[in-house]
Coordinates of C-alpha atoms in Angstrom, one line a residue:
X1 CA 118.9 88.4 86.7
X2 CA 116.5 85.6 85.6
X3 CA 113.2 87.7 84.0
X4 CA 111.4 84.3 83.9
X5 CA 111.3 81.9 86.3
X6 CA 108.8 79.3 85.3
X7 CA 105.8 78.6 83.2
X8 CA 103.2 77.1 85.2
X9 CA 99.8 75.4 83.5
X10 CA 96.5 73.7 85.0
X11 CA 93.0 73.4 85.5
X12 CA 90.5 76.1 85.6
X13 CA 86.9 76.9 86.8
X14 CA 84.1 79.7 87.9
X15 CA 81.2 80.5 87.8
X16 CA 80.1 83.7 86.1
X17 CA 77.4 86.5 87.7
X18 CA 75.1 89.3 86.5
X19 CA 75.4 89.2 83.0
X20 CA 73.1 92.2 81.9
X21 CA 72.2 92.6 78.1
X22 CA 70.3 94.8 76.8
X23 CA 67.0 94.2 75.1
X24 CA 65.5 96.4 72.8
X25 CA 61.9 96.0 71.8
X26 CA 60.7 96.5 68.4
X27 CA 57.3 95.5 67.8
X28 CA 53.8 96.1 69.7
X29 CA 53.0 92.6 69.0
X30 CA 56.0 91.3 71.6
X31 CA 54.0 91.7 75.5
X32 CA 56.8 88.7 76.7
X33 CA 58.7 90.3 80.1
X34 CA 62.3 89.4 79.7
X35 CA 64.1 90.0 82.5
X36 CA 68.1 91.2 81.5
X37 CA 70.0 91.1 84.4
X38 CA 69.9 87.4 85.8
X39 CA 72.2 85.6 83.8
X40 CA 74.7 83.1 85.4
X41 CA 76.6 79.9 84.0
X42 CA 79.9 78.9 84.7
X43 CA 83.3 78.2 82.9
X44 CA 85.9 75.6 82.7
X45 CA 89.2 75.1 81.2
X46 CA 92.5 75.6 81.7
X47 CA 95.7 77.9 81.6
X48 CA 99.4 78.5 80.8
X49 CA 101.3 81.0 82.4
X50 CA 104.4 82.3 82.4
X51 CA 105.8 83.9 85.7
X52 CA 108.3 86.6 86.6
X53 CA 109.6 88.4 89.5
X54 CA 106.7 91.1 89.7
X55 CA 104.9 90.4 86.7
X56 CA 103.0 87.5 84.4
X57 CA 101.5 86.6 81.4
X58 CA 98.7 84.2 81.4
X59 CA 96.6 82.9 78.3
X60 CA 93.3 80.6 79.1
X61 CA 90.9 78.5 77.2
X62 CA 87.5 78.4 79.0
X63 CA 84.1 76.4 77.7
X64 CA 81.6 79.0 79.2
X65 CA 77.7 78.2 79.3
X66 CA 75.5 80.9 80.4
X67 CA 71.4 81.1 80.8
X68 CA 69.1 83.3 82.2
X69 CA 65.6 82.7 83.4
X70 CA 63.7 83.3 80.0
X71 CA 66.0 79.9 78.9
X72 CA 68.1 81.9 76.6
X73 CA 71.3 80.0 76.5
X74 CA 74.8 80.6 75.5
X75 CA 77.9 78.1 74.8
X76 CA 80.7 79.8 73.8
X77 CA 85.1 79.4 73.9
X78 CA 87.0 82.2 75.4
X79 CA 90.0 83.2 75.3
X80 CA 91.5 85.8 77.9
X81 CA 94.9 86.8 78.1
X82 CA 96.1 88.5 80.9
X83 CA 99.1 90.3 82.3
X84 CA 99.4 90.4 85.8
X85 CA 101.6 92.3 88.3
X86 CA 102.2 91.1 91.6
X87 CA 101.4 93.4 94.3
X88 CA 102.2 91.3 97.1
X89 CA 104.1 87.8 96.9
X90 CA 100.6 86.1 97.3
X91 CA 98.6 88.5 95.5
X92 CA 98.5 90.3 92.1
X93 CA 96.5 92.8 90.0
X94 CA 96.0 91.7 86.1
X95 CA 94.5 93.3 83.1
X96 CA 93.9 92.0 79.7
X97 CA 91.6 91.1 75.9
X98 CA 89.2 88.5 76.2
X99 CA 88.3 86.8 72.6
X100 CA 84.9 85.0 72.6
X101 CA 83.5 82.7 70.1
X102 CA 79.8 81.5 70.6
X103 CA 79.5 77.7 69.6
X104 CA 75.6 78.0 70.1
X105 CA 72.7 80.1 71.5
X106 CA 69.6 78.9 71.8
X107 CA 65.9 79.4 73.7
X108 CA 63.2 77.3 74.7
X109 CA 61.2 80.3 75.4
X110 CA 62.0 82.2 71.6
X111 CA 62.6 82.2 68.1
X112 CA 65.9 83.3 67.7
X113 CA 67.8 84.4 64.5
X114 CA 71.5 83.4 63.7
X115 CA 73.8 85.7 65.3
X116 CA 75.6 88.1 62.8
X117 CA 78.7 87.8 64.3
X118 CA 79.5 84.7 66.5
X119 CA 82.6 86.4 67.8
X120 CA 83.8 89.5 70.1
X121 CA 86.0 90.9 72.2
X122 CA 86.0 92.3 76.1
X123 CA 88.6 93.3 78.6
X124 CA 89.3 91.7 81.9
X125 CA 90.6 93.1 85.2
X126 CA 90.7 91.2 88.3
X127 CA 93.1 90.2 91.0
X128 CA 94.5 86.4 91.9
X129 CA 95.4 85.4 95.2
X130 CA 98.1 82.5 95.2
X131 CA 97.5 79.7 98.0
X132 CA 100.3 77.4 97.2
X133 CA 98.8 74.9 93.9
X134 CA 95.7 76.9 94.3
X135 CA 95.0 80.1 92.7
X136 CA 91.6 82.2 93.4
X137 CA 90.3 85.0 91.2
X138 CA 87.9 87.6 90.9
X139 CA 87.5 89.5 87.7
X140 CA 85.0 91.8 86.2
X141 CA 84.4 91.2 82.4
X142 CA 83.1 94.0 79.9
X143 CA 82.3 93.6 76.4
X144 CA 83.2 96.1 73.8
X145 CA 81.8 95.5 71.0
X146 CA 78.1 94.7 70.1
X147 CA 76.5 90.6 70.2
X148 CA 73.1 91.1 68.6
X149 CA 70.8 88.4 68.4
X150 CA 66.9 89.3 67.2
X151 CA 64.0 87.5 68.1
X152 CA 61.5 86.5 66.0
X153 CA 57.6 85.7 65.6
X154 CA 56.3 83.3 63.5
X155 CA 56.3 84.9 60.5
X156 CA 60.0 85.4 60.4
X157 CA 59.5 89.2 61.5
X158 CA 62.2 91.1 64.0
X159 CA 60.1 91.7 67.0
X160 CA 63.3 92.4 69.4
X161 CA 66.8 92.1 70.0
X162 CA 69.1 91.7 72.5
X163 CA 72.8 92.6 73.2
X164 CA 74.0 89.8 75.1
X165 CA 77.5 91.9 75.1
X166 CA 78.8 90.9 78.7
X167 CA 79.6 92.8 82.1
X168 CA 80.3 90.0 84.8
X169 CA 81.6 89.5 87.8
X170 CA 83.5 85.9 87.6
X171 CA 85.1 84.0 90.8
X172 CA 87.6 81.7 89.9
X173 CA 89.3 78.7 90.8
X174 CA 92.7 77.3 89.3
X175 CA 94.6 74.0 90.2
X176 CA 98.2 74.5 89.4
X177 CA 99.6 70.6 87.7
X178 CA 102.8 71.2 87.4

């Protein structure tokens, strides 16, 4: 009995919904309204996957860019890694870490400090539909540990900070190449 019947690689892209963070307010002096909950970007990269009878193991590379409507703005590499288990020949369930590095964040809007720690880790759970070459996903995406970025007045005080940790919902869209 073959365990592994291919390794399959391609193309990959989404667009990512509702990430909340949470902002805490420090200061009197900061009257801005942020709003928390209207980020949306999208990602693109690719994957490699290896496939079994019932069961899978996919790794993928993503750029992600995210913004929400105060203009803070996110770049950042991820890396989920996923095992999957196939429910139906067409359709599977999958579960698995998600690394993050963030390349950049930035606002037009705030002063923001360096982030402390540019990278994290989240989980992933989702299901894939297979439609011959082209794969569809759906996934929820939580952070677990904090992302904490303060922003700052001109004085170089800590007025607030926000949590940008994620909790998504991302739709997906994979072109298998080989």
């Amino acid at each position: 009995m073959v365990l592994l019947s291919q390794i399959d690689y391609g193309i990959k892209f989404g667009i990512n919904l509702n990430n909340s963070s949470n902002i805490s307010i420090i200061s009197q002096n900061f009257d801005t309204n942020i709003s928390k909950k209207d980020y949306s970007g999208y990602n693109m990269g690719g994957y490699i996957s290896l496939q079994g009878l019932l069961m899978d193991l996919r790794g993928e590379l993503h750029y992600v860019k995210i913004k929400n409507s105060n203009d803070l703005v996110q770049d950042r590499i991820e890396i989920p890694v996923t095992i999957g288990y196939k429910i139906l020949p067409f359709l599977s369930l999958f579960l698995g870490p998600s690394f993050q590095y963030v390349l950049d964040e930035s606002s037009s809007t705030f002063l923001l400090s360096k982030l402390e720690d540019k990278s994290t880790m989240g989980l992933n759970l989702g299901t894939r539909l297979y439609l011959g070459k082209i794969q569809l996903d759906l996934r929820y995406e939580r952070g677990l540990n904090e992302m904490e970025t303060k922003i700052i007045n001109q004085n170089n005080l800590n007025v607030a900070k926000i949590d940008s940790r994620k909790s998504l919902i991302s739709i997906g869209m994979s072109y298998k190449i080989n």
